[in-house]
Amino acid sequence: MYAACVKQMVAIHETIATNRLQFAMHITQVCEELTTVHKDTDRSRKQLKDASERYERALRDSESALDKAKAKQEATSDAWDKARQALRTDLPRGAASPPTGPTGLSALFAKPPEKEEEAARHRAARANDAYQTQLAATLALRNEFQRSQLPSLVHGLKEVNDECDVALQFHLANYVRVPIYKQDTDGPDAQGTDLANVSWNPDDYASDIHTLASAIKLFLRSLPDSVLPRSLARQLLQAARMPDARVQLLTLHDLINGLPEPNYCTLRAVIQHLDRVALRAARNQMHVHNLSIVFGPTLMHGGAVAVAQTHETANEMHLQCRVVEVVLSNCRIIFEPDEA
């Protein structure tokens, strides 16, 4: 009896040690995954910050050029006014009063007042045209920044924050896993608990659908290259700009059906699932457009190498969403009938 108790105690301690080791390994894994989340979030935040700084710098440069054009326009206008004034005060030939213009040797090389006025008028006209052109460009750039780029940047920052928040919830849910003693009426314990049978209970940390969706997005964004590879990024973005919907669909159909087999199968599985989600949009409010906003940058992120080479702009993110929206809206056409 004593030997059996000692044996059971040793087994319990071995189980406790094993569970503690598993818990330590799990904590290490959670730490590594949280580090990855931090790096991805910081990278996305820096991309948006760099894009914002580029837009603001371009706007400042345009406004500075506008100020210079305005100063030049005012200077040439003043010069033209002076030339016109000189032309009006210049006496006609045969007048008794002495001339007021340059005298001596300089008078030989001086332009007639008419030519001076004409040259000043042309300079003023060119300066005014340049000012009007720069003014229109600055106003267009300012309107684009305030109405399109700035809202897109804010929306992108909110998406990054939401994705980070859901990822943290997912990993913290994994962190709070605790050993749960299974109930076993056949065990040696008088209360029906087999203390040697200790395991993790997944029901205690079950995640909701938002956490699962974030985990899928995090996995797709962690791939070395995106599902829609960066080698086709330029062609895909060009297709998104096409005004003709039919040509756009045919172009995307050819590009997608030319993907490598792993990329094609993964994209098909994701799009088909999103199509089923969109069919229930009346209940879940996830229409095709909303799904494309969520999964566009995920399916076309381009990997860490692309991020190091080029910065994603808000306009590119919009085109990425457009690509996914067209593919999702026409998934039964783009993919083979027996696959859709």
PDB file of N, CA, C and O in Angstrom, residues 239-289:
ATOM      1  N   ALA A 239      -4.195  46.315 -63.273  1.00  0.00           N
ATOM      2  CA  ALA A 239      -5.531  45.791 -63.571  1.00  0.00           C
ATOM      3  C   ALA A 239      -6.591  46.490 -62.728  1.00  0.00           C
ATOM      4  O   ALA A 239      -7.710  46.733 -63.192  1.00  0.00           O
ATOM      5  N   ALA A 240      -6.248  46.823 -61.488  1.00  0.00           N
ATOM      6  CA  ALA A 240      -7.209  47.508 -60.622  1.00  0.00           C
ATOM      7  C   ALA A 240      -7.540  48.898 -61.135  1.00  0.00           C
ATOM      8  O   ALA A 240      -8.617  49.431 -60.845  1.00  0.00           O
ATOM      9  N   ARG A 241      -6.629  49.501 -61.901  1.00  0.00           N
ATOM     10  CA  ARG A 241      -6.864  50.849 -62.436  1.00  0.00           C
ATOM     11  C   ARG A 241      -7.681  50.839 -63.729  1.00  0.00           C
ATOM     12  O   ARG A 241      -8.091  51.900 -64.197  1.00  0.00           O
ATOM     13  N   MET A 242      -7.895  49.679 -64.306  1.00  0.00           N
ATOM     14  CA  MET A 242      -8.575  49.620 -65.602  1.00  0.00           C
ATOM     15  C   MET A 242     -10.020  50.090 -65.478  1.00  0.00           C
ATOM     16  O   MET A 242     -10.755  49.637 -64.596  1.00  0.00           O
ATOM     17  N   PRO A 243     -10.459  50.996 -66.362  1.00  0.00           N
ATOM     18  CA  PRO A 243     -11.842  51.487 -66.275  1.00  0.00           C
ATOM     19  C   PRO A 243     -12.865  50.496 -66.819  1.00  0.00           C
ATOM     20  O   PRO A 243     -14.022  50.508 -66.404  1.00  0.00           O
ATOM     21  N   ASP A 244     -12.439  49.648 -67.757  1.00  0.00           N
ATOM     22  CA  ASP A 244     -13.347  48.679 -68.369  1.00  0.00           C
ATOM     23  C   ASP A 244     -13.449  47.455 -67.462  1.00  0.00           C
ATOM     24  O   ASP A 244     -12.469  46.731 -67.251  1.00  0.00           O
ATOM     25  N   ALA A 245     -14.634  47.200 -66.924  1.00  0.00           N
ATOM     26  CA  ALA A 245     -14.814  46.098 -65.975  1.00  0.00           C
ATOM     27  C   ALA A 245     -14.557  44.743 -66.626  1.00  0.00           C
ATOM     28  O   ALA A 245     -13.999  43.838 -65.991  1.00  0.00           O
ATOM     29  N   ARG A 246     -14.942  44.588 -67.884  1.00  0.00           N
ATOM     30  CA  ARG A 246     -14.762  43.299 -68.558  1.00  0.00           C
ATOM     31  C   ARG A 246     -13.283  43.002 -68.787  1.00  0.00           C
ATOM     32  O   ARG A 246     -12.806  41.896 -68.503  1.00  0.00           O
ATOM     33  N   VAL A 247     -12.553  43.995 -69.281  1.00  0.00           N
ATOM     34  CA  VAL A 247     -11.111  43.816 -69.492  1.00  0.00           C
ATOM     35  C   VAL A 247     -10.406  43.594 -68.158  1.00  0.00           C
ATOM     36  O   VAL A 247      -9.478  42.784 -68.051  1.00  0.00           O
ATOM     37  N   GLN A 248     -10.858  44.299 -67.147  1.00  0.00           N
ATOM     38  CA  GLN A 248     -10.274  44.136 -65.812  1.00  0.00           C
ATOM     39  C   GLN A 248     -10.450  42.709 -65.303  1.00  0.00           C
ATOM     40  O   GLN A 248      -9.508  42.092 -64.792  1.00  0.00           O
ATOM     41  N   LEU A 249     -11.654  42.168 -65.463  1.00  0.00           N
ATOM     42  CA  LEU A 249     -11.932  40.809 -65.001  1.00  0.00           C
ATOM     43  C   LEU A 249     -11.110  39.786 -65.780  1.00  0.00           C
ATOM     44  O   LEU A 249     -10.547  38.847 -65.196  1.00  0.00           O
ATOM     45  N   LEU A 250     -11.022  39.948 -67.093  1.00  0.00           N
ATOM     46  CA  LEU A 250     -10.243  39.011 -67.906  1.00  0.00           C
ATOM     47  C   LEU A 250      -8.764  39.057 -67.529  1.00  0.00           C
ATOM     48  O   LEU A 250      -8.095  38.015 -67.464  1.00  0.00           O
ATOM     49  N   THR A 251      -8.258  40.257 -67.264  1.00  0.00           N
ATOM     50  CA  THR A 251      -6.849  40.386 -66.886  1.00  0.00           C
ATOM     51  C   THR A 251      -6.573  39.697 -65.555  1.00  0.00           C
ATOM     52  O   THR A 251      -5.596  38.946 -65.413  1.00  0.00           O
ATOM     53  N   LEU A 252      -7.429  39.940 -64.572  1.00  0.00           N
ATOM     54  CA  LEU A 252      -7.250  39.297 -63.266  1.00  0.00           C
ATOM     55  C   LEU A 252      -7.420  37.782 -63.367  1.00  0.00           C
ATOM     56  O   LEU A 252      -6.726  37.023 -62.677  1.00  0.00           O
ATOM     57  N   HIS A 253      -8.338  37.342 -64.212  1.00  0.00           N
ATOM     58  CA  HIS A 253      -8.538  35.904 -64.409  1.00  0.00           C
ATOM     59  C   HIS A 253      -7.256  35.253 -64.924  1.00  0.00           C
ATOM     60  O   HIS A 253      -6.823  34.197 -64.424  1.00  0.00           O
ATOM     61  N   ASP A 254      -6.620  35.879 -65.913  1.00  0.00           N
ATOM     62  CA  ASP A 254      -5.390  35.319 -66.470  1.00  0.00           C
ATOM     63  C   ASP A 254      -4.257  35.340 -65.448  1.00  0.00           C
ATOM     64  O   ASP A 254      -3.489  34.372 -65.332  1.00  0.00           O
ATOM     65  N   LEU A 255      -4.142  36.435 -64.702  1.00  0.00           N
ATOM     66  CA  LEU A 255      -3.063  36.537 -63.717  1.00  0.00           C
ATOM     67  C   LEU A 255      -3.227  35.507 -62.603  1.00  0.00           C
ATOM     68  O   LEU A 255      -2.256  34.858 -62.189  1.00  0.00           O
ATOM     69  N   ILE A 256      -4.441  35.337 -62.121  1.00  0.00           N
ATOM     70  CA  ILE A 256      -4.671  34.420 -61.002  1.00  0.00           C
ATOM     71  C   ILE A 256      -4.514  32.971 -61.442  1.00  0.00           C
ATOM     72  O   ILE A 256      -3.941  32.147 -60.721  1.00  0.00           O
ATOM     73  N   ASN A 257      -4.999  32.647 -62.624  1.00  0.00           N
ATOM     74  CA  ASN A 257      -4.855  31.273 -63.098  1.00  0.00           C
ATOM     75  C   ASN A 257      -3.420  30.943 -63.490  1.00  0.00           C
ATOM     76  O   ASN A 257      -3.107  29.778 -63.741  1.00  0.00           O
ATOM     77  N   GLY A 258      -2.559  31.948 -63.548  1.00  0.00           N
ATOM     78  CA  GLY A 258      -1.142  31.704 -63.787  1.00  0.00           C
ATOM     79  C   GLY A 258      -0.309  31.652 -62.524  1.00  0.00           C
ATOM     80  O   GLY A 258       0.923  31.558 -62.598  1.00  0.00           O
ATOM     81  N   LEU A 259      -0.966  31.712 -61.357  1.00  0.00           N
ATOM     82  CA  LEU A 259      -0.237  31.663 -60.091  1.00  0.00           C
ATOM     83  C   LEU A 259       0.370  30.283 -59.868  1.00  0.00           C
ATOM     84  O   LEU A 259      -0.136  29.277 -60.382  1.00  0.00           O
ATOM     85  N   PRO A 260       1.438  30.211 -59.065  1.00  0.00           N
ATOM     86  CA  PRO A 260       1.941  28.891 -58.650  1.00  0.00           C
ATOM     87  C   PRO A 260       0.860  28.122 -57.898  1.00  0.00           C
ATOM     88  O   PRO A 260      -0.038  28.712 -57.289  1.00  0.00           O
ATOM     89  N   GLU A 261       0.956  26.812 -57.934  1.00  0.00           N
ATOM     90  CA  GLU A 261      -0.088  25.967 -57.357  1.00  0.00           C
ATOM     91  C   GLU A 261      -0.364  26.272 -55.884  1.00  0.00           C
ATOM     92  O   GLU A 261      -1.535  26.392 -55.491  1.00  0.00           O
ATOM     93  N   PRO A 262       0.661  26.427 -55.022  1.00  0.00           N
ATOM     94  CA  PRO A 262       0.355  26.738 -53.610  1.00  0.00           C
ATOM     95  C   PRO A 262      -0.384  28.067 -53.450  1.00  0.00           C
ATOM     96  O   PRO A 262      -1.326  28.166 -52.664  1.00  0.00           O
ATOM     97  N   ASN A 263       0.049  29.084 -54.193  1.00  0.00           N
ATOM     98  CA  ASN A 263      -0.619  30.384 -54.105  1.00  0.00           C
ATOM     99  C   ASN A 263      -2.052  30.295 -54.611  1.00  0.00           C
ATOM    100  O   ASN A 263      -2.975  30.862 -54.007  1.00  0.00           O
ATOM    101  N   TYR A 264      -2.231  29.578 -55.721  1.00  0.00           N
ATOM    102  CA  TYR A 264      -3.571  29.468 -56.306  1.00  0.00           C
ATOM    103  C   TYR A 264      -4.522  28.748 -55.355  1.00  0.00           C
ATOM    104  O   TYR A 264      -5.656  29.211 -55.128  1.00  0.00           O
ATOM    105  N   CYS A 265      -4.081  27.642 -54.794  1.00  0.00           N
ATOM    106  CA  CYS A 265      -4.954  26.864 -53.900  1.00  0.00           C
ATOM    107  C   CYS A 265      -5.277  27.646 -52.630  1.00  0.00           C
ATOM    108  O   CYS A 265      -6.417  27.626 -52.148  1.00  0.00           O
ATOM    109  N   THR A 266      -4.278  28.333 -52.083  1.00  0.00           N
ATOM    110  CA  THR A 266      -4.522  29.128 -50.873  1.00  0.00           C
ATOM    111  C   THR A 266      -5.491  30.266 -51.163  1.00  0.00           C
ATOM    112  O   THR A 266      -6.435  30.511 -50.395  1.00  0.00           O
ATOM    113  N   LEU A 267      -5.262  30.975 -52.268  1.00  0.00           N
ATOM    114  CA  LEU A 267      -6.156  32.077 -52.626  1.00  0.00           C
ATOM    115  C   LEU A 267      -7.569  31.566 -52.876  1.00  0.00           C
ATOM    116  O   LEU A 267      -8.548  32.185 -52.434  1.00  0.00           O
ATOM    117  N   ARG A 268      -7.682  30.441 -53.561  1.00  0.00           N
ATOM    118  CA  ARG A 268      -9.007  29.880 -53.833  1.00  0.00           C
ATOM    119  C   ARG A 268      -9.734  29.542 -52.535  1.00  0.00           C
ATOM    120  O   ARG A 268     -10.920  29.857 -52.373  1.00  0.00           O
ATOM    121  N   ALA A 269      -9.027  28.930 -51.585  1.00  0.00           N
ATOM    122  CA  ALA A 269      -9.662  28.562 -50.318  1.00  0.00           C
ATOM    123  C   ALA A 269     -10.107  29.801 -49.542  1.00  0.00           C
ATOM    124  O   ALA A 269     -11.224  29.845 -49.001  1.00  0.00           O
ATOM    125  N   VAL A 270      -9.252  30.825 -49.503  1.00  0.00           N
ATOM    126  CA  VAL A 270      -9.599  32.043 -48.765  1.00  0.00           C
ATOM    127  C   VAL A 270     -10.774  32.758 -49.424  1.00  0.00           C
ATOM    128  O   VAL A 270     -11.738  33.163 -48.757  1.00  0.00           O
ATOM    129  N   ILE A 271     -10.721  32.913 -50.747  1.00  0.00           N
ATOM    130  CA  ILE A 271     -11.778  33.638 -51.458  1.00  0.00           C
ATOM    131  C   ILE A 271     -13.103  32.894 -51.362  1.00  0.00           C
ATOM    132  O   ILE A 271     -14.167  33.508 -51.172  1.00  0.00           O
ATOM    133  N   GLN A 272     -13.071  31.577 -51.483  1.00  0.00           N
ATOM    134  CA  GLN A 272     -14.316  30.815 -51.387  1.00  0.00           C
ATOM    135  C   GLN A 272     -14.928  30.933 -49.992  1.00  0.00           C
ATOM    136  O   GLN A 272     -16.148  31.024 -49.844  1.00  0.00           O
ATOM    137  N   HIS A 273     -14.078  30.942 -48.976  1.00  0.00           N
ATOM    138  CA  HIS A 273     -14.607  31.124 -47.619  1.00  0.00           C
ATOM    139  C   HIS A 273     -15.191  32.529 -47.449  1.00  0.00           C
ATOM    140  O   HIS A 273     -16.277  32.694 -46.878  1.00  0.00           O
ATOM    141  N   LEU A 274     -14.482  33.539 -47.952  1.00  0.00           N
ATOM    142  CA  LEU A 274     -14.993  34.905 -47.853  1.00  0.00           C
ATOM    143  C   LEU A 274     -16.292  35.064 -48.646  1.00  0.00           C
ATOM    144  O   LEU A 274     -17.167  35.855 -48.262  1.00  0.00           O
ATOM    145  N   ASP A 275     -16.411  34.322 -49.733  1.00  0.00           N
ATOM    146  CA  ASP A 275     -17.658  34.363 -50.503  1.00  0.00           C
ATOM    147  C   ASP A 275     -18.818  33.836 -49.668  1.00  0.00           C
ATOM    148  O   ASP A 275     -19.926  34.394 -49.694  1.00  0.00           O
ATOM    149  N   ARG A 276     -18.572  32.779 -48.909  1.00  0.00           N
ATOM    150  CA  ARG A 276     -19.628  32.256 -48.032  1.00  0.00           C
ATOM    151  C   ARG A 276     -19.952  33.249 -46.917  1.00  0.00           C
ATOM    152  O   ARG A 276     -21.112  33.364 -46.499  1.00  0.00           O
ATOM    153  N   VAL A 277     -18.942  33.962 -46.451  1.00  0.00           N
ATOM    154  CA  VAL A 277     -19.195  34.992 -45.439  1.00  0.00           C
ATOM    155  C   VAL A 277     -20.033  36.118 -46.033  1.00  0.00           C
ATOM    156  O   VAL A 277     -20.975  36.618 -45.406  1.00  0.00           O
ATOM    157  N   ALA A 278     -19.708  36.518 -47.271  1.00  0.00           N
ATOM    158  CA  ALA A 278     -20.440  37.615 -47.912  1.00  0.00           C
ATOM    159  C   ALA A 278     -21.892  37.242 -48.189  1.00  0.00           C
ATOM    160  O   ALA A 278     -22.765  38.121 -48.214  1.00  0.00           O
ATOM    161  N   LEU A 279     -22.171  35.966 -48.399  1.00  0.00           N
ATOM    162  CA  LEU A 279     -23.553  35.544 -48.629  1.00  0.00           C
ATOM    163  C   LEU A 279     -24.431  35.786 -47.407  1.00  0.00           C
ATOM    164  O   LEU A 279     -25.653  35.869 -47.533  1.00  0.00           O
ATOM    165  N   ARG A 280     -23.811  35.911 -46.248  1.00  0.00           N
ATOM    166  CA  ARG A 280     -24.548  36.163 -45.004  1.00  0.00           C
ATOM    167  C   ARG A 280     -24.349  37.603 -44.531  1.00  0.00           C
ATOM    168  O   ARG A 280     -24.392  37.892 -43.334  1.00  0.00           O
ATOM    169  N   ALA A 281     -24.128  38.497 -45.485  1.00  0.00           N
ATOM    170  CA  ALA A 281     -23.853  39.896 -45.143  1.00  0.00           C
ATOM    171  C   ALA A 281     -25.026  40.561 -44.442  1.00  0.00           C
ATOM    172  O   ALA A 281     -24.839  41.489 -43.650  1.00  0.00           O
ATOM    173  N   ALA A 282     -26.241  40.106 -44.714  1.00  0.00           N
ATOM    174  CA  ALA A 282     -27.402  40.706 -44.058  1.00  0.00           C
ATOM    175  C   ALA A 282     -27.353  40.504 -42.549  1.00  0.00           C
ATOM    176  O   ALA A 282     -27.898  41.315 -41.785  1.00  0.00           O
ATOM    177  N   ARG A 283     -26.663  39.450 -42.121  1.00  0.00           N
ATOM    178  CA  ARG A 283     -26.586  39.178 -40.691  1.00  0.00           C
ATOM    179  C   ARG A 283     -25.260  39.612 -40.082  1.00  0.00           C
ATOM    180  O   ARG A 283     -25.220  40.133 -38.968  1.00  0.00           O
ATOM    181  N   ASN A 284     -24.162  39.424 -40.828  1.00  0.00           N
ATOM    182  CA  ASN A 284     -22.849  39.745 -40.249  1.00  0.00           C
ATOM    183  C   ASN A 284     -22.292  41.092 -40.702  1.00  0.00           C
ATOM    184  O   ASN A 284     -21.219  41.502 -40.244  1.00  0.00           O
ATOM    185  N   GLN A 285     -22.987  41.784 -41.627  1.00  0.00           N
ATOM    186  CA  GLN A 285     -22.580  43.109 -42.114  1.00  0.00           C
ATOM    187  C   GLN A 285     -21.220  43.097 -42.817  1.00  0.00           C
ATOM    188  O   GLN A 285     -20.602  44.138 -42.984  1.00  0.00           O
ATOM    189  N   MET A 286     -20.763  41.926 -43.216  1.00  0.00           N
ATOM    190  CA  MET A 286     -19.487  41.828 -43.927  1.00  0.00           C
ATOM    191  C   MET A 286     -19.770  41.658 -45.413  1.00  0.00           C
ATOM    192  O   MET A 286     -19.780  40.554 -45.953  1.00  0.00           O
ATOM    193  N   HIS A 287     -20.006  42.790 -46.071  1.00  0.00           N
ATOM    194  CA  HIS A 287     -20.230  42.777 -47.506  1.00  0.00           C
ATOM    195  C   HIS A 287     -18.896  42.589 -48.234  1.00  0.00           C
ATOM    196  O   HIS A 287     -17.821  42.605 -47.620  1.00  0.00           O
ATOM    197  N   VAL A 288     -18.982  42.431 -49.534  1.00  0.00           N
ATOM    198  CA  VAL A 288     -17.772  42.204 -50.332  1.00  0.00           C
ATOM    199  C   VAL A 288     -16.790  43.361 -50.164  1.00  0.00           C
ATOM    200  O   VAL A 288     -15.578  43.154 -50.020  1.00  0.00           O
ATOM    201  N   HIS A 289     -17.310  44.577 -50.156  1.00  0.00           N
ATOM    202  CA  HIS A 289     -16.428  45.742 -50.022  1.00  0.00           C
ATOM    203  C   HIS A 289     -15.717  45.736 -48.673  1.00  0.00           C
ATOM    204  O   HIS A 289     -14.509  46.001 -48.591  1.00  0.00           O
TER     205      HIS A 289
END
